[in-house]
């Protein structure tokens, strides 16, 4: 389901072009609740693509082998699943070993396994024999499910039109995160796993790039390898023209895509487990889909239990739901904003979205030593993964999941004040998170402008991104037809307040378009650490 949005855009003409390479689009789109990113969660009951064949269910069908075989065949040949593939999860190791001994007569051919999850991926070659196997050995199985495909990203048909007026990140990724100065050592000692199409080598990563083969090879070619490289370089690129957030981090590339360029719930689950076993502290997953299976939820849960932060892209379909695995509770689900902190219109939103991060036209590494612009929630997710690594390296003893929570605590409020479906708990402000111990920090900011032109008003959110209370702020607004000053209530450290301003129902507002200039006046004597965020201007369009 797509959503319509009222849009506030900076008045900048944007053309996303080539930087010696091309344009790479990321990601690939229900439930989840708004909660701290560190909160654990079990895989959801009744997930699409996952079928529980508990003993009682199988016995009720066991008298009709042909009927059960037909149901299995239909389920495992649906769209968006690997045809005739099944993911078997066993009650325990003994049940799995017993199955392996009789697999030849069970109507399936085992293809791969995940010992830590007592799981086997198999191809069904005889549905009647498989139905008899389930009926005879129902007690051995925890779940029997389809292997759901997690597809490559599909960009909007017309990116330039879709993002008209949006602010590209370009080579200013660190500045959009509130970061200044040298970040060369950020991420040192932290391993960030990139579960993707296999990261192609590039000088931006150099010797910090490691590979882990889980059965799909190492570096991917074509679009898969290029996508994975862009993801890795946004998180940890170290070249001047492909600077990532944590250039000191080790990148562990885990290819989870097959020859068709797509992954699936089994391959990603296998990648998650392998990455944790290999010592990854942060896992980035910039792919997904709208169905899942219990094995992927189990792998995510196991990673969270080990203290590993799992970061995943929310999706690029302008949908009001998150894709899997971003939709799992406990996963750091990430949507996209532009360089000005405005939500990218393509970015999926919904309950459970945790954070947003820059994801529009980021300059980064491309195939063959080229440099490209990278857009999508696939680009936003590694921004967060890199920020987690940066925080960990700069805060000895800080774990990955607590680091993710710090990013959410010290995030720029977006949209309406407080957590919401479009921005989650806010947009990443790594500079604020790193400066959180500065007891004298002063940084009031105009956080967002939210139009309600049909209702006759505009709401402006002012946020205190400092460590001390701030009083005496004055907001000045000018629309050309209306100008005025408004007193902002006193703000506690980290707090936000909404100023509602009535707008005339005639003139520009009546056409659904309104130009607005907003300025925040800070009381004399306050040393504002970042005066640039005291101004915001652009065009409001209500659609």
Short mmCIF file of C-alpha atoms in Angstrom, two decimals:
data_model
loop_
_atom_site.label_atom_id
_atom_site.label_comp_id
_atom_site.label_asym_id
_atom_site.label_seq_id
_atom_site.Cartn_x
_atom_site.Cartn_y
_atom_site.Cartn_z
CA UNK A 1 0.00 0.00 0.00
CA UNK A 2 1.40 3.39 -0.93
CA UNK A 3 0.86 6.52 1.08
CA UNK A 4 0.39 10.11 0.04
CA UNK A 5 2.41 12.74 1.83
CA UNK A 6 2.48 16.43 2.43
CA UNK A 7 5.95 17.40 1.36
CA UNK A 8 8.39 20.04 2.56
CA UNK A 9 11.29 20.34 0.19
CA UNK A 10 14.29 22.60 0.03
CA UNK A 11 14.16 24.65 -3.13
CA UNK A 12 17.09 22.92 -4.83
CA UNK A 13 17.02 21.50 -8.34
CA UNK A 14 18.58 18.04 -8.22
CA UNK A 15 19.93 15.89 -11.02
CA UNK A 16 21.37 12.58 -9.91
CA UNK A 17 24.22 11.90 -12.32
CA UNK A 18 27.22 9.70 -12.80
CA UNK A 19 30.51 10.08 -10.96
CA UNK A 20 32.76 8.09 -13.22
CA UNK A 21 30.47 5.12 -12.80
CA UNK A 22 26.73 5.23 -12.41
CA UNK A 23 23.75 5.34 -10.17
CA UNK A 24 23.14 2.54 -7.71
CA UNK A 25 19.75 2.04 -6.13
CA UNK A 26 19.54 0.36 -2.80
CA UNK A 27 17.24 -2.04 -1.14
CA UNK A 28 15.21 -3.54 -2.45
CA UNK A 29 9.26 -3.59 1.52
CA UNK A 30 3.51 -6.08 9.45
CA UNK A 31 3.83 -5.62 12.02
CA UNK A 32 6.27 -4.23 14.48
CA UNK A 33 5.85 -1.99 17.44
CA UNK A 34 7.52 1.30 18.27
CA UNK A 35 10.02 0.28 20.91
CA UNK A 36 13.68 0.70 21.86
CA UNK A 37 15.97 -0.82 19.27
CA UNK A 38 17.55 -3.06 21.88
CA UNK A 39 14.28 -4.77 22.78
CA UNK A 40 14.21 -8.42 21.88
CA UNK A 41 11.35 -10.07 20.04
CA UNK A 42 10.31 -13.51 18.94
CA UNK A 43 9.49 -14.23 15.30
CA UNK A 44 5.85 -13.46 14.73
CA UNK A 45 3.22 -16.15 14.69
CA UNK A 46 1.53 -16.67 11.38
CA UNK A 47 4.29 -15.10 9.29
CA UNK A 48 3.74 -15.27 5.56
CA UNK A 49 5.90 -17.97 4.05
CA UNK A 50 6.19 -19.95 7.26
CA UNK A 51 3.92 -22.91 7.95
CA UNK A 52 3.98 -24.83 11.20
CA UNK A 53 3.41 -28.55 10.74
CA UNK A 54 2.95 -29.50 14.36
CA UNK A 55 2.00 -33.09 15.11
CA UNK A 56 -1.71 -32.37 15.60
CA UNK A 57 -2.00 -30.64 12.22
CA UNK A 58 -0.16 -33.38 10.35
CA UNK A 59 -2.18 -36.13 11.94
CA UNK A 60 -5.42 -34.46 10.94
CA UNK A 61 -4.24 -34.52 7.33
CA UNK A 62 -2.25 -37.73 7.51
CA UNK A 63 -5.03 -39.99 6.32
CA UNK A 64 -5.05 -38.24 2.93
CA UNK A 65 -1.50 -38.32 1.55
CA UNK A 66 -2.58 -37.09 -1.89
CA UNK A 67 -4.43 -34.13 -0.40
CA UNK A 68 -1.50 -33.12 1.76
CA UNK A 69 0.87 -33.51 -1.18
CA UNK A 70 -1.29 -31.17 -3.25
CA UNK A 71 -1.30 -28.55 -0.49
CA UNK A 72 2.47 -28.75 -0.11
CA UNK A 73 3.01 -28.51 -3.85
CA UNK A 74 0.81 -25.42 -4.08
CA UNK A 75 2.53 -23.74 -1.15
CA UNK A 76 6.05 -24.40 -2.36
CA UNK A 77 5.33 -23.21 -5.88
CA UNK A 78 3.81 -19.87 -4.99
CA UNK A 79 5.23 -16.60 -6.32
CA UNK A 80 8.12 -15.12 -4.33
CA UNK A 81 9.40 -18.47 -3.03
CA UNK A 82 12.12 -20.78 -4.31
CA UNK A 83 10.13 -23.29 -6.34
CA UNK A 84 10.00 -26.76 -4.79
CA UNK A 85 12.32 -25.77 -1.96
CA UNK A 86 11.48 -26.37 1.68
CA UNK A 87 13.11 -25.20 4.89
CA UNK A 88 12.89 -27.83 7.62
CA UNK A 89 13.53 -26.91 11.23
CA UNK A 90 13.81 -29.85 13.62
CA UNK A 91 12.91 -30.16 17.28
CA UNK A 92 16.48 -31.09 18.22
CA UNK A 93 19.78 -32.42 16.88
CA UNK A 94 18.67 -36.03 17.24
CA UNK A 95 15.59 -35.41 15.10
CA UNK A 96 17.74 -33.75 12.44
CA UNK A 97 20.21 -36.64 12.35
CA UNK A 98 17.37 -39.12 12.11
CA UNK A 99 15.95 -37.24 9.12
CA UNK A 100 19.32 -37.17 7.37
CA UNK A 101 19.51 -40.94 7.64
CA UNK A 102 16.15 -41.46 5.97
CA UNK A 103 16.22 -38.43 3.58
CA UNK A 104 16.64 -40.62 0.50
CA UNK A 105 13.18 -42.05 1.02
CA UNK A 106 11.56 -38.81 2.22
CA UNK A 107 11.02 -37.32 -1.20
CA UNK A 108 13.55 -34.53 -0.71
CA UNK A 109 17.18 -33.80 -1.55
CA UNK A 110 19.04 -31.91 1.22
CA UNK A 111 20.90 -28.88 -0.18
CA UNK A 112 22.37 -27.15 2.88
CA UNK A 113 22.04 -26.97 6.64
CA UNK A 114 22.37 -24.59 9.58
CA UNK A 115 23.47 -26.67 12.54
CA UNK A 116 22.96 -23.87 15.08
CA UNK A 117 19.28 -23.69 14.12
CA UNK A 118 18.80 -27.42 13.48
CA UNK A 119 17.64 -26.47 10.01
CA UNK A 120 17.91 -28.04 6.55
CA UNK A 121 17.17 -26.54 3.16
CA UNK A 122 15.97 -29.18 0.72
CA UNK A 123 14.42 -29.63 -2.70
CA UNK A 124 11.21 -31.63 -2.91
CA UNK A 125 11.34 -34.18 -5.72
CA UNK A 126 8.38 -36.36 -4.68
CA UNK A 127 5.53 -34.60 -2.88
CA UNK A 128 3.67 -37.82 -2.06
CA UNK A 129 6.76 -39.27 -0.36
CA UNK A 130 7.31 -35.98 1.45
CA UNK A 131 3.71 -35.97 2.68
CA UNK A 132 4.18 -39.50 4.03
CA UNK A 133 7.40 -38.38 5.75
CA UNK A 134 5.59 -35.54 7.53
CA UNK A 135 2.76 -37.80 8.60
CA UNK A 136 5.08 -40.51 9.91
CA UNK A 137 7.56 -38.26 11.69
CA UNK A 138 5.53 -35.18 12.64
CA UNK A 139 7.07 -35.09 16.10
CA UNK A 140 10.54 -34.47 14.66
CA UNK A 141 9.65 -31.12 13.08
CA UNK A 142 9.44 -27.68 14.68
CA UNK A 143 8.46 -25.93 11.43
CA UNK A 144 8.23 -26.72 7.75
CA UNK A 145 8.20 -23.63 5.54
CA UNK A 146 8.78 -22.21 2.09
CA UNK A 147 12.10 -20.58 1.22
CA UNK A 148 10.99 -17.01 0.60
CA UNK A 149 12.91 -14.94 -1.93
CA UNK A 150 14.45 -11.65 -0.80
CA UNK A 151 14.71 -9.66 -3.99
CA UNK A 152 17.06 -7.04 -5.33
CA UNK A 153 16.00 -3.38 -5.11
CA UNK A 154 13.63 -1.79 -7.55
CA UNK A 155 14.06 2.00 -7.78
CA UNK A 156 11.27 4.46 -8.57
CA UNK A 157 10.72 4.76 -12.29
CA UNK A 158 11.72 8.41 -12.37
CA UNK A 159 14.11 9.23 -9.54
CA UNK A 160 14.70 12.85 -10.53
CA UNK A 161 10.98 13.57 -10.63
CA UNK A 162 10.23 11.54 -7.53
CA UNK A 163 12.84 13.40 -5.48
CA UNK A 164 12.33 16.83 -7.09
CA UNK A 165 13.57 19.51 -4.71
CA UNK A 166 15.25 17.06 -2.37
CA UNK A 167 18.77 17.78 -1.13
CA UNK A 168 21.42 15.27 -2.30
CA UNK A 169 24.02 14.11 0.19
CA UNK A 170 26.84 14.01 -2.35
CA UNK A 171 30.24 13.93 -0.67
CA UNK A 172 28.96 15.52 2.54
CA UNK A 173 27.76 12.40 4.32
CA UNK A 174 29.61 13.14 7.55
CA UNK A 175 28.35 16.73 7.64
CA UNK A 176 24.75 15.52 7.33
CA UNK A 177 25.40 13.40 10.43
CA UNK A 178 26.60 16.40 12.42
CA UNK A 179 30.22 15.26 12.23
CA UNK A 180 33.26 17.45 11.69
CA UNK A 181 36.94 16.64 11.85
CA UNK A 182 38.96 13.49 11.30
CA UNK A 183 37.06 10.20 11.56
CA UNK A 184 39.89 7.98 10.24
CA UNK A 185 40.02 5.76 13.32
CA UNK A 186 36.31 5.43 13.90
CA UNK A 187 35.25 1.82 13.85
CA UNK A 188 38.64 0.39 14.81
CA UNK A 189 38.23 -2.97 16.53
CA UNK A 190 34.67 -3.41 15.24
CA UNK A 191 33.61 -5.98 12.63
CA UNK A 192 30.69 -4.97 10.43
CA UNK A 193 29.22 -7.84 8.42
CA UNK A 194 27.64 -6.95 5.08
CA UNK A 195 25.10 -9.60 4.05
CA UNK A 196 24.57 -8.81 0.40
CA UNK A 197 25.71 -9.74 -3.09
CA UNK A 198 29.40 -10.15 -2.20
CA UNK A 199 31.47 -6.97 -1.81
CA UNK A 200 33.67 -6.24 -4.81
CA UNK A 201 37.20 -5.19 -3.79
CA UNK A 202 38.04 -1.48 -3.83
CA UNK A 203 40.88 0.69 -2.46
CA UNK A 204 38.30 2.41 -0.24
CA UNK A 205 38.19 -0.80 1.81
CA UNK A 206 41.65 -2.22 1.12
CA UNK A 207 42.94 -4.85 3.51
CA UNK A 208 40.08 -4.23 5.93
CA UNK A 209 37.80 -6.25 3.66
CA UNK A 210 37.43 -9.91 4.63
CA UNK A 211 35.29 -12.61 3.09
CA UNK A 212 33.24 -15.46 4.51
CA UNK A 213 31.95 -18.08 2.07
CA UNK A 214 28.73 -19.77 3.20
CA UNK A 215 28.22 -21.56 -0.09
CA UNK A 216 27.54 -18.72 -2.54
CA UNK A 217 31.09 -17.65 -3.33
CA UNK A 218 32.97 -14.51 -2.33
CA UNK A 219 32.86 -11.29 -4.34
CA UNK A 220 29.81 -10.97 -6.52
CA UNK A 221 29.90 -9.67 -10.06
CA UNK A 222 27.63 -7.21 -11.85
CA UNK A 223 24.92 -5.38 -9.95
CA UNK A 224 25.16 -7.63 -6.90
CA UNK A 225 28.82 -6.94 -6.27
CA UNK A 226 28.38 -3.24 -7.02
CA UNK A 227 25.47 -2.95 -4.61
CA UNK A 228 27.38 -4.76 -1.87
CA UNK A 229 30.44 -2.56 -2.43
CA UNK A 230 28.39 0.63 -2.18
CA UNK A 231 26.82 -0.62 1.05
CA UNK A 232 30.20 -1.51 2.54
CA UNK A 233 31.82 1.77 1.50
CA UNK A 234 29.03 3.88 3.00
CA UNK A 235 29.56 2.07 6.28
CA UNK A 236 33.35 1.92 6.28
CA UNK A 237 34.93 3.44 3.17
CA UNK A 238 38.31 5.03 3.80
CA UNK A 239 39.08 6.81 0.53
CA UNK A 240 38.79 10.61 0.30
CA UNK A 241 36.27 10.25 -2.54
CA UNK A 242 34.37 7.40 -0.87
CA UNK A 243 34.45 8.30 2.80
CA UNK A 244 32.28 6.15 5.01
CA UNK A 245 31.11 6.64 8.56
CA UNK A 246 33.57 4.24 10.22
CA UNK A 247 36.67 3.91 8.00
CA UNK A 248 38.57 2.02 10.68
CA UNK A 249 36.09 -0.85 10.87
CA UNK A 250 36.70 -4.30 9.43
CA UNK A 251 34.16 -5.28 6.78
CA UNK A 252 33.13 -8.94 6.68
CA UNK A 253 31.49 -9.64 3.33
CA UNK A 254 29.03 -12.53 3.41
CA UNK A 255 27.44 -13.23 0.06
CA UNK A 256 23.85 -14.40 0.51
CA UNK A 257 22.66 -14.18 -3.10
CA UNK A 258 22.56 -16.91 -5.69
CA UNK A 259 23.26 -16.89 -9.40
CA UNK A 260 19.93 -15.13 -10.01
CA UNK A 261 21.06 -12.18 -7.88
CA UNK A 262 18.45 -12.77 -5.19
CA UNK A 263 18.77 -14.04 -1.68
CA UNK A 264 16.23 -15.95 0.35
CA UNK A 265 15.27 -16.43 3.97
CA UNK A 266 17.49 -19.49 4.33
CA UNK A 267 20.57 -17.86 2.81
CA UNK A 268 20.18 -14.72 4.91
CA UNK A 269 19.55 -16.75 8.07
CA UNK A 270 22.66 -18.79 7.29
CA UNK A 271 24.59 -15.56 6.77
CA UNK A 272 23.42 -14.12 10.06
CA UNK A 273 24.46 -17.21 12.00
CA UNK A 274 27.82 -17.43 10.21
CA UNK A 275 28.56 -13.74 10.76
CA UNK A 276 27.88 -14.02 14.48
CA UNK A 277 30.09 -17.11 14.70
CA UNK A 278 32.84 -15.23 12.82
CA UNK A 279 32.84 -12.42 15.37
CA UNK A 280 30.74 -9.71 13.71
CA UNK A 281 29.37 -7.14 16.16
CA UNK A 282 27.16 -5.36 13.64
CA UNK A 283 25.26 -6.99 10.75
CA UNK A 284 23.92 -4.92 7.85
CA UNK A 285 21.15 -6.36 5.66
CA UNK A 286 20.24 -4.06 2.77
CA UNK A 287 17.77 -6.41 1.14
CA UNK A 288 14.40 -7.80 2.05
CA UNK A 289 10.89 -8.72 1.02
CA UNK A 290 7.27 -8.70 2.14
CA UNK A 291 7.19 -12.29 3.37
CA UNK A 292 9.45 -14.21 5.69
CA UNK A 293 9.89 -17.55 7.41
CA UNK A 294 10.51 -18.57 10.98
CA UNK A 295 14.13 -19.57 10.33
CA UNK A 296 15.11 -15.97 9.59
CA UNK A 297 13.41 -14.79 12.75
CA UNK A 298 15.25 -17.45 14.72
CA UNK A 299 18.60 -16.37 13.27
CA UNK A 300 17.90 -12.72 14.10
CA UNK A 301 16.87 -13.65 17.62
CA UNK A 302 20.06 -15.63 18.07
CA UNK A 303 22.14 -12.67 16.91
CA UNK A 304 20.36 -10.28 19.26
CA UNK A 305 20.85 -12.68 22.15
CA UNK A 306 24.60 -12.61 21.39
CA UNK A 307 24.61 -8.81 21.61
CA UNK A 308 24.98 -8.29 17.85
CA UNK A 309 23.15 -5.32 16.33
CA UNK A 310 21.18 -6.27 13.21
CA UNK A 311 20.53 -3.30 10.93
CA UNK A 312 18.12 -3.61 8.00
CA UNK A 313 16.66 -1.39 5.27
CA UNK A 314 12.96 -0.60 5.56
CA UNK A 315 12.23 -0.71 1.81
CA UNK A 316 11.89 1.63 -1.18
CA UNK A 317 8.26 1.16 -2.14
CA UNK A 318 6.67 4.16 -0.39
CA UNK A 319 4.74 1.56 1.57
CA UNK A 320 3.11 1.87 4.98
CA UNK A 321 4.82 -1.30 6.17
CA UNK A 322 8.38 -2.43 6.70
CA UNK A 323 10.01 -5.20 4.73
CA UNK A 324 11.46 -8.27 6.38
CA UNK A 325 13.87 -8.59 8.15
CA UNK A 326 13.52 -4.90 9.08
CA UNK A 327 10.06 -5.68 10.46
CA UNK A 328 11.38 -8.02 13.16
CA UNK A 329 11.30 -6.63 16.69
CA UNK A 330 14.81 -5.89 17.88
CA UNK A 331 16.15 -5.17 14.39
CA UNK A 332 17.36 -1.60 13.81
CA UNK A 333 15.03 -0.79 10.93
CA UNK A 334 16.15 2.21 8.88
CA UNK A 335 14.29 4.54 6.54
CA UNK A 336 15.77 7.21 4.27
CA UNK A 337 15.99 11.00 4.45
CA UNK A 338 17.73 13.51 2.21
CA UNK A 339 20.62 15.76 3.22
CA UNK A 340 18.20 18.22 4.83
CA UNK A 341 16.64 15.54 7.01
CA UNK A 342 13.41 15.35 5.00
CA UNK A 343 11.91 11.92 4.51
CA UNK A 344 12.63 10.45 1.08
CA UNK A 345 9.29 9.93 -0.58
CA UNK A 346 10.26 6.40 -1.68
CA UNK A 347 11.13 5.26 1.85
CA UNK A 348 8.90 2.69 3.52
CA UNK A 349 7.47 3.72 6.87
CA UNK A 350 5.23 2.19 9.50
CA UNK A 351 4.96 0.97 13.03
CA UNK A 352 8.30 -0.26 14.30
CA UNK A 353 10.52 1.96 12.18
CA UNK A 354 13.43 2.75 14.46
CA UNK A 355 15.61 5.33 12.70
CA UNK A 356 16.09 7.27 9.52
CA UNK A 357 19.41 8.20 7.94
CA UNK A 358 20.70 9.88 4.77
CA UNK A 359 19.81 7.79 1.73
CA UNK A 360 19.70 10.07 -1.28
CA UNK A 361 22.55 10.52 -3.77
CA UNK A 362 25.47 9.57 -1.53
CA UNK A 363 28.83 9.59 -3.31
CA UNK A 364 30.56 6.28 -2.69
CA UNK A 365 32.57 3.45 -4.24
CA UNK A 366 31.47 1.77 -7.45
CA UNK A 367 32.72 -1.16 -9.52
CA UNK A 368 36.14 -1.06 -11.12
CA UNK A 369 37.40 1.84 -9.03
CA UNK A 370 34.64 4.18 -10.17
CA UNK A 371 32.63 6.45 -7.92
CA UNK A 372 28.85 6.49 -8.00
CA UNK A 373 25.87 8.06 -6.32
CA UNK A 374 23.94 5.61 -4.16
CA UNK A 375 20.32 6.07 -3.13
CA UNK A 376 17.69 4.12 -1.24
CA UNK A 377 17.17 2.66 2.18
CA UNK A 378 19.97 0.26 1.22
CA UNK A 379 22.24 3.29 1.56
CA UNK A 380 20.61 4.46 4.79
CA UNK A 381 21.08 1.17 6.62
CA UNK A 382 24.91 1.11 6.36
CA UNK A 383 25.00 4.73 7.55
CA UNK A 384 23.49 3.44 10.78
CA UNK A 385 25.71 0.34 10.85
CA UNK A 386 28.76 2.56 10.46
CA UNK A 387 27.51 4.96 13.12
CA UNK A 388 27.11 2.07 15.57
CA UNK A 389 30.69 0.99 14.84
CA UNK A 390 31.94 4.56 15.29
CA UNK A 391 30.23 4.92 18.66
CA UNK A 392 31.61 1.58 19.84
CA UNK A 393 35.17 2.47 18.89
CA UNK A 394 34.96 5.87 20.57
CA UNK A 395 33.35 4.51 23.74
CA UNK A 396 35.38 1.63 25.21
CA UNK A 397 33.20 -1.17 26.49
CA UNK A 398 30.06 -0.02 24.66
CA UNK A 399 28.15 -2.89 23.04
CA UNK A 400 26.53 -2.76 19.63
CA UNK A 401 22.92 -2.83 20.80
CA UNK A 402 23.44 -0.12 23.46
CA UNK A 403 25.21 1.92 20.77
CA UNK A 404 22.15 1.63 18.54
CA UNK A 405 19.99 2.82 21.42
CA UNK A 406 22.26 5.83 21.88
CA UNK A 407 21.76 6.76 18.24
CA UNK A 408 18.01 6.67 18.79
CA UNK A 409 18.24 8.68 22.01
CA UNK A 410 20.35 11.42 20.40
CA UNK A 411 18.54 11.59 17.08
CA UNK A 412 17.12 14.60 15.28
CA UNK A 413 13.37 14.70 15.72
CA UNK A 414 11.68 14.40 12.33
CA UNK A 415 8.06 14.84 11.34
CA UNK A 416 5.78 15.35 14.31
CA UNK A 417 7.37 15.73 17.73
CA UNK A 418 8.36 12.39 19.23
CA UNK A 419 8.54 8.96 17.62
CA UNK A 420 6.38 8.50 14.54
CA UNK A 421 5.79 6.11 11.67
CA UNK A 422 7.72 8.14 9.08
CA UNK A 423 10.94 8.91 10.97
CA UNK A 424 10.92 6.36 13.77
CA UNK A 425 12.75 7.76 16.76
CA UNK A 426 14.46 10.31 14.54
CA UNK A 427 17.28 10.84 12.06
CA UNK A 428 20.83 9.93 12.98
CA UNK A 429 22.89 12.75 14.50
CA UNK A 430 26.18 11.01 15.15
CA UNK A 431 27.85 14.26 16.20
CA UNK A 432 25.35 14.69 19.03
CA UNK A 433 25.69 11.07 20.14
CA UNK A 434 29.49 11.39 20.24
CA UNK A 435 29.23 14.70 22.15
CA UNK A 436 26.65 13.41 24.63
CA UNK A 437 29.03 13.74 27.61
CA UNK A 438 29.50 17.46 26.97
CA UNK A 439 27.58 18.97 29.88
CA UNK A 440 27.78 22.46 28.36
CA UNK A 441 26.48 21.60 24.91
CA UNK A 442 23.94 24.13 23.56
CA UNK A 443 22.21 23.36 20.28
CA UNK A 444 18.59 24.44 19.73
CA UNK A 445 17.35 23.59 16.23
CA UNK A 446 14.38 23.83 13.93
CA UNK A 447 13.82 20.14 13.57
CA UNK A 448 10.95 19.93 11.08
CA UNK A 449 8.14 21.83 9.40
CA UNK A 450 4.93 19.89 9.01
CA UNK A 451 2.24 21.30 6.71
CA UNK A 452 -1.48 20.91 7.23
CA UNK A 453 -2.60 23.34 4.54
CA UNK A 454 -6.05 21.86 4.09
CA UNK A 455 -6.64 22.31 7.82
CA UNK A 456 -5.20 25.84 7.71
CA UNK A 457 -2.04 25.54 9.79
CA UNK A 458 1.63 24.62 9.82
CA UNK A 459 3.44 23.00 12.74
CA UNK A 460 7.11 23.70 13.42
CA UNK A 461 9.04 21.37 15.74
CA UNK A 462 11.86 22.96 17.70
CA UNK A 463 14.28 20.58 19.41
CA UNK A 464 16.90 21.08 22.10
CA UNK A 465 19.89 19.02 20.98
CA UNK A 466 21.98 20.21 23.87
CA UNK A 467 22.70 19.12 27.41
CA UNK A 468 21.23 22.14 29.24
CA UNK A 469 17.69 23.54 29.37
CA UNK A 470 17.02 26.39 26.94
CA UNK A 471 14.48 29.17 27.46
CA UNK A 472 13.74 32.38 25.62
CA UNK A 473 13.83 30.99 22.07
CA UNK A 474 11.83 32.93 19.46
CA UNK A 475 10.65 31.41 16.19
CA UNK A 476 10.23 33.82 13.26
CA UNK A 477 8.17 32.67 10.29
CA UNK A 478 7.64 34.36 6.93
CA UNK A 479 5.48 33.00 4.13
CA UNK A 480 5.35 36.15 2.03
CA UNK A 481 1.70 36.54 2.94
CA UNK A 482 2.16 36.07 6.67
CA UNK A 483 5.01 36.87 8.99
CA UNK A 484 5.30 36.79 12.75
CA UNK A 485 7.33 35.80 15.76
CA UNK A 486 6.37 33.11 18.24
CA UNK A 487 7.72 32.30 21.66
CA UNK A 488 8.96 28.74 22.03
CA UNK A 489 8.26 27.12 25.41
CA UNK A 490 11.30 26.31 27.53
CA UNK A 491 12.94 23.08 26.42
CA UNK A 492 14.61 20.54 28.65
CA UNK A 493 17.78 18.86 27.38
CA UNK A 494 16.80 16.63 24.49
CA UNK A 495 13.24 17.91 24.52
CA UNK A 496 11.10 19.17 21.65
CA UNK A 497 8.13 21.49 21.34
CA UNK A 498 5.63 22.14 18.56
CA UNK A 499 4.67 25.64 17.48
CA UNK A 500 1.41 25.75 15.52
CA UNK A 501 0.92 28.66 13.14
CA UNK A 502 -2.31 29.43 11.27
CA UNK A 503 -1.87 30.08 7.55
CA UNK A 504 -4.32 31.96 5.32
CA UNK A 505 -6.66 29.86 3.23
CA UNK A 506 -6.19 32.24 0.32
CA UNK A 507 -3.26 32.95 -1.96
CA UNK A 508 -0.50 30.38 -2.25
CA UNK A 509 -1.90 28.16 0.49
CA UNK A 510 -5.14 27.78 -1.46
CA UNK A 511 -3.19 26.25 -4.35
CA UNK A 512 -1.64 23.67 -2.06
CA UNK A 513 1.82 25.22 -2.26
CA UNK A 514 3.42 27.59 0.22
CA UNK A 515 6.95 28.97 0.49
CA UNK A 516 8.09 29.33 4.05
CA UNK A 517 11.17 30.71 5.79
CA UNK A 518 11.75 29.85 9.44
CA UNK A 519 14.42 31.26 11.73
CA UNK A 520 15.16 30.54 15.37
CA UNK A 521 16.50 33.42 17.46
CA UNK A 522 18.70 32.25 20.33
CA UNK A 523 18.98 34.42 23.48
CA UNK A 524 22.16 36.43 23.80
CA UNK A 525 24.84 34.73 25.84
CA UNK A 526 24.10 31.20 24.62
CA UNK A 527 27.01 29.70 22.66
CA UNK A 528 25.12 27.68 20.05
CA UNK A 529 27.35 24.83 18.85
CA UNK A 530 25.61 24.67 15.45
CA UNK A 531 23.81 27.81 14.32
CA UNK A 532 23.21 26.34 10.84
CA UNK A 533 20.21 24.35 12.09
CA UNK A 534 18.49 27.53 13.30
CA UNK A 535 17.18 28.24 9.81
CA UNK A 536 14.95 26.25 7.51
CA UNK A 537 13.30 27.32 4.30
CA UNK A 538 11.64 25.73 1.35
CA UNK A 539 8.37 25.00 -0.37
CA UNK A 540 5.51 23.17 1.28
CA UNK A 541 3.37 21.11 -1.05
CA UNK A 542 0.21 19.40 0.13
CA UNK A 543 -0.88 16.47 -2.01
#
